[in-house]
PDB file of C-alpha atoms in Angstrom:
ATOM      1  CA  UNK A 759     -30.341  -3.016 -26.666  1.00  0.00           C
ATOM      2  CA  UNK A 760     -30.472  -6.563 -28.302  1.00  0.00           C
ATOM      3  CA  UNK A 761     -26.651  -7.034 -26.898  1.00  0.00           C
ATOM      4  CA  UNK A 762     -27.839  -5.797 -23.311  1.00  0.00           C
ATOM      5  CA  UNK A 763     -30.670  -8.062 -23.776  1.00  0.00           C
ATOM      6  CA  UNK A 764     -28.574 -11.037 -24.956  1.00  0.00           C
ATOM      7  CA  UNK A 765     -25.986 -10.152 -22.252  1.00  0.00           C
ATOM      8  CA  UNK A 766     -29.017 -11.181 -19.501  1.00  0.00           C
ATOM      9  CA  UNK A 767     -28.783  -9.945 -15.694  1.00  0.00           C
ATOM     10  CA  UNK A 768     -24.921  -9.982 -15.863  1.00  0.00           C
ATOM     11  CA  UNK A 769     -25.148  -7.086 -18.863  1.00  0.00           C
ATOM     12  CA  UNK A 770     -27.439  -5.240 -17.134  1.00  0.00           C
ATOM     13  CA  UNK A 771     -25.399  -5.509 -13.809  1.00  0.00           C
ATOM     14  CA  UNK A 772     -22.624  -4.507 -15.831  1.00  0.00           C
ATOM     15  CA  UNK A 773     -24.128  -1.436 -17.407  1.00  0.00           C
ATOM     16  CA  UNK A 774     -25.465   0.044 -14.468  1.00  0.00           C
ATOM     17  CA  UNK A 775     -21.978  -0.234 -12.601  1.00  0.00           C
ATOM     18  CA  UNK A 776     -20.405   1.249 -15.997  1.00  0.00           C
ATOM     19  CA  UNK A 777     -23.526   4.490 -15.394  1.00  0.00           C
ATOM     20  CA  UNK A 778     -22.822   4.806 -11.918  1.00  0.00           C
ATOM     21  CA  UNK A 779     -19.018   4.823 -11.925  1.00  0.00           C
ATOM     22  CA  UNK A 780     -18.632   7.222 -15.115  1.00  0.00           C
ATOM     23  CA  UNK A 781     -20.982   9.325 -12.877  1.00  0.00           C
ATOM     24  CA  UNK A 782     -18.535   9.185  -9.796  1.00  0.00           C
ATOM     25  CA  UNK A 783     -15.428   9.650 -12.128  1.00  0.00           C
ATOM     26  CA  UNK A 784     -17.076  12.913 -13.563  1.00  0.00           C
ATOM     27  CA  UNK A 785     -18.186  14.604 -10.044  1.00  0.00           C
ATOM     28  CA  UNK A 786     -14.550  13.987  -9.054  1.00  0.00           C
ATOM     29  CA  UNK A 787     -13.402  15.540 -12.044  1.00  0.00           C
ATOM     30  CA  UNK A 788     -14.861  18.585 -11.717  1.00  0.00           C
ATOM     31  CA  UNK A 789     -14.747  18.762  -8.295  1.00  0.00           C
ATOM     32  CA  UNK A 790     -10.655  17.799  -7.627  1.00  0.00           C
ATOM     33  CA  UNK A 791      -9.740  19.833 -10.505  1.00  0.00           C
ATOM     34  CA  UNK A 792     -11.752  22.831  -9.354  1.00  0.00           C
ATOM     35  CA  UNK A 793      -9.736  22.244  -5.985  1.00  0.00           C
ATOM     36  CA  UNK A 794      -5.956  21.858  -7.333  1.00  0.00           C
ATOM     37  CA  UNK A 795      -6.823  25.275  -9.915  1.00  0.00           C
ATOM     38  CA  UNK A 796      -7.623  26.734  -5.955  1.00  0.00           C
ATOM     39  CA  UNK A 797      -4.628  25.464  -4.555  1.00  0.00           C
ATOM     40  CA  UNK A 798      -2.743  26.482  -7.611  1.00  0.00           C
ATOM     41  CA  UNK A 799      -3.828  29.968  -6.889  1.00  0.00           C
ATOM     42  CA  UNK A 800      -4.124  30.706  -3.279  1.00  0.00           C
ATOM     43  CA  UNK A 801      -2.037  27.189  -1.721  1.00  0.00           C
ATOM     44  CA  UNK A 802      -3.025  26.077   1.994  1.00  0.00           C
ATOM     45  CA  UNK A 803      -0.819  28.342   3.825  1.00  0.00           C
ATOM     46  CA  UNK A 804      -3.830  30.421   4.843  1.00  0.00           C
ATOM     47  CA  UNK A 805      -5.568  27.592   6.181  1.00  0.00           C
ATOM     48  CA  UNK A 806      -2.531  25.797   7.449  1.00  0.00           C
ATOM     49  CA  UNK A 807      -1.847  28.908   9.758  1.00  0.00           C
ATOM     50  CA  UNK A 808      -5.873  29.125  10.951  1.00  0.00           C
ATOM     51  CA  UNK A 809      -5.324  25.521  11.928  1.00  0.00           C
ATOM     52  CA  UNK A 810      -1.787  26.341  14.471  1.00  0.00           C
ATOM     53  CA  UNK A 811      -3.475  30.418  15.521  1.00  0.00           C
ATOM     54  CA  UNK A 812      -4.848  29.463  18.889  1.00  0.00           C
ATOM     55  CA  UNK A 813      -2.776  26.801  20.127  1.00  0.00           C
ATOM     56  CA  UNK A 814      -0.821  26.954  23.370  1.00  0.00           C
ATOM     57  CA  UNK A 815       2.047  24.685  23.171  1.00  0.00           C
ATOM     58  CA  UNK A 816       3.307  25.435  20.141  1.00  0.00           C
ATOM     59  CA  UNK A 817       5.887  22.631  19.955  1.00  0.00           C
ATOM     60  CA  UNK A 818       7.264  21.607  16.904  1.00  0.00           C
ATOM     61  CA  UNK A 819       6.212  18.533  17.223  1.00  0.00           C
ATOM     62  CA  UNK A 820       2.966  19.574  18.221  1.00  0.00           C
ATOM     63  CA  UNK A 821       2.363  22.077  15.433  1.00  0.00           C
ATOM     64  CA  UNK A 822       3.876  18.978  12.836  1.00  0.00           C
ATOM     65  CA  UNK A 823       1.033  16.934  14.559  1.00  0.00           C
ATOM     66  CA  UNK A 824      -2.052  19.194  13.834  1.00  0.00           C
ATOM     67  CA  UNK A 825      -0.488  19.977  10.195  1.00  0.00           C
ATOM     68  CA  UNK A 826      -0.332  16.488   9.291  1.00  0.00           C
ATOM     69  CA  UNK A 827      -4.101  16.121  11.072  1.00  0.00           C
ATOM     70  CA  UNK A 828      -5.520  18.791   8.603  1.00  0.00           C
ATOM     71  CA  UNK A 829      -3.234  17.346   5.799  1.00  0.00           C
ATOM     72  CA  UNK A 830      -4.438  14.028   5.980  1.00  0.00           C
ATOM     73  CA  UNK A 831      -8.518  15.218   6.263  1.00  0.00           C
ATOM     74  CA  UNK A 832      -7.726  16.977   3.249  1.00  0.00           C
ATOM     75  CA  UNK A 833      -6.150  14.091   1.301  1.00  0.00           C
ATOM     76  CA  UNK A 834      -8.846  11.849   2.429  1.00  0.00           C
ATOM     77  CA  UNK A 835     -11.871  14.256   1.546  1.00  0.00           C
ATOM     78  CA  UNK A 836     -10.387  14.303  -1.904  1.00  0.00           C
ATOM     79  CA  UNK A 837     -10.067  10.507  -2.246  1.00  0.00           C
ATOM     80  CA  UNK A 838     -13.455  10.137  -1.594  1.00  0.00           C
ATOM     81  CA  UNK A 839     -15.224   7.921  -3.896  1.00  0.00           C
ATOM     82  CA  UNK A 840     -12.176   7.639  -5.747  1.00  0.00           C
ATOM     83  CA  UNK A 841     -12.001   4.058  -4.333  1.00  0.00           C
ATOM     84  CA  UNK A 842     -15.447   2.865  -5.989  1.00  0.00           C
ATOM     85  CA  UNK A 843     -13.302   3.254  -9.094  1.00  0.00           C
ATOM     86  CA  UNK A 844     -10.865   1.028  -8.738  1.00  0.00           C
ATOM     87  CA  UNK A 845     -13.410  -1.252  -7.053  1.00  0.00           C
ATOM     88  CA  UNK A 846     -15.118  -1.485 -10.618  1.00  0.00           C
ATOM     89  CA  UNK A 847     -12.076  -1.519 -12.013  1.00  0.00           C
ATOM     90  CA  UNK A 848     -11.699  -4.714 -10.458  1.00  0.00           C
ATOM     91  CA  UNK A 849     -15.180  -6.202 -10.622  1.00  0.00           C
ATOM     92  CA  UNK A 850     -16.268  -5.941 -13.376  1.00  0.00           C
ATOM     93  CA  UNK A 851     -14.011  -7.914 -15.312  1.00  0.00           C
ATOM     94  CA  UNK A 852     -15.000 -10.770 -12.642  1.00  0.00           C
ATOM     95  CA  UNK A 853     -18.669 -10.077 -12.794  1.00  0.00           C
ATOM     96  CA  UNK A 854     -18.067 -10.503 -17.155  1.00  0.00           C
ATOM     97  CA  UNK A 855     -16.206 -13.998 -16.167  1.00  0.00           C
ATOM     98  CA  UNK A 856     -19.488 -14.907 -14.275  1.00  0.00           C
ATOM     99  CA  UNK A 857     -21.593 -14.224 -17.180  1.00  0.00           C
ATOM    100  CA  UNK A 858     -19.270 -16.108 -19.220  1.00  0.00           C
ATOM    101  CA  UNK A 859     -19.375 -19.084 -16.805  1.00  0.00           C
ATOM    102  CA  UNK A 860     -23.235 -18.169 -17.044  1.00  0.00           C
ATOM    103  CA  UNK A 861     -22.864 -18.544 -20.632  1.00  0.00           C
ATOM    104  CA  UNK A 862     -21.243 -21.535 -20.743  1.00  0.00           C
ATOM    105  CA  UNK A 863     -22.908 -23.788 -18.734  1.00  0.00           C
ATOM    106  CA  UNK A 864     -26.653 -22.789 -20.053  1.00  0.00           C
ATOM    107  CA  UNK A 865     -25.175 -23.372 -23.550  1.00  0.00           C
ATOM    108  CA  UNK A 866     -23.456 -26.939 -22.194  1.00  0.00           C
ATOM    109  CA  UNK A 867     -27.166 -27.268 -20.489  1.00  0.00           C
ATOM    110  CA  UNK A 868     -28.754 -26.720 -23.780  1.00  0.00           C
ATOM    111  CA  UNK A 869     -27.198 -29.017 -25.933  1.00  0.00           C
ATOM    112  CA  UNK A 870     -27.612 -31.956 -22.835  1.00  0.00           C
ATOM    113  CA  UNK A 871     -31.179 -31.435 -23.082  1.00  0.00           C
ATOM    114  CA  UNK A 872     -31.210 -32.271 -26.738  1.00  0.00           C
ATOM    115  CA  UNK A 873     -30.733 -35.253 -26.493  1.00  0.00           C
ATOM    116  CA  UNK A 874     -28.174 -37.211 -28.729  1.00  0.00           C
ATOM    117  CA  UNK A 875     -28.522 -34.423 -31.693  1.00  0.00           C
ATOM    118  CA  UNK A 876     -26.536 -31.309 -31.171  1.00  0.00           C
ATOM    119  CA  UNK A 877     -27.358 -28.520 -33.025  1.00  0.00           C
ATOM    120  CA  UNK A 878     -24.605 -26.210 -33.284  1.00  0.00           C
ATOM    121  CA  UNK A 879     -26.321 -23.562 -33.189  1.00  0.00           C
ATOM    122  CA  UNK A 880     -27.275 -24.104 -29.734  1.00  0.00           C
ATOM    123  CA  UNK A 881     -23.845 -24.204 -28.595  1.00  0.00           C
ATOM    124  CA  UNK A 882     -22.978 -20.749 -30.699  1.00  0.00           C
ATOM    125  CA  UNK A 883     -25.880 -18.985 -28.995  1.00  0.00           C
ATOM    126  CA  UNK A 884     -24.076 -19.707 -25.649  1.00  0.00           C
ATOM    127  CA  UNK A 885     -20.612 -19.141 -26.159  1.00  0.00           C
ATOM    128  CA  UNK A 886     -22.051 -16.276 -27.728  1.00  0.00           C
ATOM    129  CA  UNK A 887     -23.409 -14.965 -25.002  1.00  0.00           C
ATOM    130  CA  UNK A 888     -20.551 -15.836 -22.860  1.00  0.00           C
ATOM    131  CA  UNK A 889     -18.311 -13.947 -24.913  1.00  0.00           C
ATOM    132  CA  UNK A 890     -19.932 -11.097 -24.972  1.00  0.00           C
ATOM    133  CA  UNK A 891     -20.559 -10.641 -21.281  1.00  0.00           C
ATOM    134  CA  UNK A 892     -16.650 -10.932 -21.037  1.00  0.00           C
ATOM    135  CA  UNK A 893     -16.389  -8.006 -23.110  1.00  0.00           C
ATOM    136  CA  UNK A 894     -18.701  -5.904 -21.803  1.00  0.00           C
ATOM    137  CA  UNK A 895     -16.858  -6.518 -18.402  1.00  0.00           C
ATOM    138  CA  UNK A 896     -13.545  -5.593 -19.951  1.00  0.00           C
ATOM    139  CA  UNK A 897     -15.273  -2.360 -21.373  1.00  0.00           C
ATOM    140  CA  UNK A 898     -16.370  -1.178 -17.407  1.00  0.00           C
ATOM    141  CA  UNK A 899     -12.977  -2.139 -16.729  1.00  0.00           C
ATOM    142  CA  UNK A 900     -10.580  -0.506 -18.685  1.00  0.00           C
ATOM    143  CA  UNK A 901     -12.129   2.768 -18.172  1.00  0.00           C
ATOM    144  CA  UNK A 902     -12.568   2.624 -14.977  1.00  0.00           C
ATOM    145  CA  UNK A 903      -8.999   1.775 -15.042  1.00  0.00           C
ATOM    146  CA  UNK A 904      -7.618   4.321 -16.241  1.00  0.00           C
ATOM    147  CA  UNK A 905      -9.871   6.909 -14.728  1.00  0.00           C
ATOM    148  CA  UNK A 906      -9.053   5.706 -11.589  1.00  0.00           C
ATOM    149  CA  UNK A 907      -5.140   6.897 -11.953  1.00  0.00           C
ATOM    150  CA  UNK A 908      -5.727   9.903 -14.067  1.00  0.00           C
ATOM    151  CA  UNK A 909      -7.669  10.972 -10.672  1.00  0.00           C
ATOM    152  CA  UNK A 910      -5.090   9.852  -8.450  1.00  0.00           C
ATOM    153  CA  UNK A 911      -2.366  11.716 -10.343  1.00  0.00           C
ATOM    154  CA  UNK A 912      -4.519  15.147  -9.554  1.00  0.00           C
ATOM    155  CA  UNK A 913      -4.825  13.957  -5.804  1.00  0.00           C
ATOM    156  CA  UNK A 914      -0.930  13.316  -5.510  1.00  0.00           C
ATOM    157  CA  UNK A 915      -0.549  16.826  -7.252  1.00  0.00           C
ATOM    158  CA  UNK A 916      -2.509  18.414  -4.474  1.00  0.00           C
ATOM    159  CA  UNK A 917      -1.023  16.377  -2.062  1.00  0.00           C
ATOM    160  CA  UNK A 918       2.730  17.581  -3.084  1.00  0.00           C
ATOM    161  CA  UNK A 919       1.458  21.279  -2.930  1.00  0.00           C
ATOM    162  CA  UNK A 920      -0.098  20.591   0.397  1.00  0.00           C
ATOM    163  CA  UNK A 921       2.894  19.053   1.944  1.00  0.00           C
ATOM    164  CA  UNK A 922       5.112  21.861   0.389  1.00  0.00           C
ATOM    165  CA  UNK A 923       2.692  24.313   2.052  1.00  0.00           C
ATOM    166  CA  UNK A 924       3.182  22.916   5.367  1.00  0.00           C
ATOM    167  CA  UNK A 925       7.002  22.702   5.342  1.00  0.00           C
ATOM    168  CA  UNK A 926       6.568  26.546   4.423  1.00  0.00           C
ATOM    169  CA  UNK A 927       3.936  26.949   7.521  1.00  0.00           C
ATOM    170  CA  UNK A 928       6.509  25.274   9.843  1.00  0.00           C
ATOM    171  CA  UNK A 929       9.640  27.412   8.281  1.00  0.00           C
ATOM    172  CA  UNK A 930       7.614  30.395   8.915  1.00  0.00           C
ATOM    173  CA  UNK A 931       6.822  29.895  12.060  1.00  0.00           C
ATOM    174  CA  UNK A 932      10.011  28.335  13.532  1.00  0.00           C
ATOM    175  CA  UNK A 933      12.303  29.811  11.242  1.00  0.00           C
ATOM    176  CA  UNK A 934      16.348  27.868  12.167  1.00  0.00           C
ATOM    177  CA  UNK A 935      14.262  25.616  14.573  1.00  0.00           C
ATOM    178  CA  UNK A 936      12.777  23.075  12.030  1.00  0.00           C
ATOM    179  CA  UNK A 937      15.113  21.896   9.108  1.00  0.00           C
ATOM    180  CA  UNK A 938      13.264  21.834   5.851  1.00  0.00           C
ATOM    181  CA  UNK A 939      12.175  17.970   4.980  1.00  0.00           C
ATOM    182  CA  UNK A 940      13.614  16.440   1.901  1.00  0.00           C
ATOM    183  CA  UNK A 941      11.276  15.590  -0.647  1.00  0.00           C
TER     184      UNK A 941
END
């Protein structure tokens, strides 16, 4: 607590963006991986082929259409809040270079105030403090970082079996009609 403390507003900005994004990263955890082991054992094909049952003009093109339509509400309900990840990925590093700009100038402002004797100390405590905020910014960030791709990488994984899925879906249906994409 005496670092937080020490830290001032900028630590506790940072620490409460480090609570609340570890919170985000572990609800989409345990909810994306919950949803690939699903799609590892039943796929989309079922829901791919609700999606075309009661449509008229079944084009093709139109069937493509309302695959890629379902695809992409899939995809995006799975990114959710992954984004707010790589936002603090990319904040907080900038909201430690405030608190070391912070830092800096109340330790510059303390020593001016002393007149002509400068106590080094003075200066220490605010470089200190600068210092420190940088770190803590770099310790939201790395994280955050990483957690950010290591969710991504299970999105793209559910993406490729969705998109697999759907090329299946249109074989199925069309059979000779619609040549199997390349991957």
């Amino acid at each position: 607590m005496e670092l937080l403390a020490k830290s001032g507003f900028i630590g506790y900005v940072l620490l409460l963006l480090s609570i609340t994004t570890f919170a985000v990263f572990l609800e989409r955890v345990f909810v994306l991986n919950r949803f690939y082991k699903q799609v590892k054992k039943q796929g989309f094909k079922k829901e791919l082929m609700q999606t075309i049952k009661d449509i008229e003009n079944k084009t093709p093109e139109v069937i493509e259409n309302l695959l890629s339509l379902k695809g992409a509400k899939i995809i995006a309900e799975c990114e959710r809040r992954v984004s707010f990840i790589k936002l603090a990925s990319s904040i907080a590093p900038l909201l430690g270079l405030l608190g070391t700009v912070i830092g800096m100038i109340e330790a510059f402002h303390n020593v001016a105030g002393s007149g002509y004797s400068v106590n080094p100390a003075q200066l220490a405590d605010g470089i200190w403090t600068a210092l420190l905020t940088t770190a803590e910014g770099l310790c939201v960030a790395i994280p955050a970082y990483f957690g950010y791709f290591y969710l991504t990488g299970i999105i793209d994984k559910i993406e490729l079996a969705l998109k697999e899925d759907m090329e299946e879906v249109l074989i199925e249906v069309y059979g000779d009609r619609v040549q199997k994409k390349e991957r």
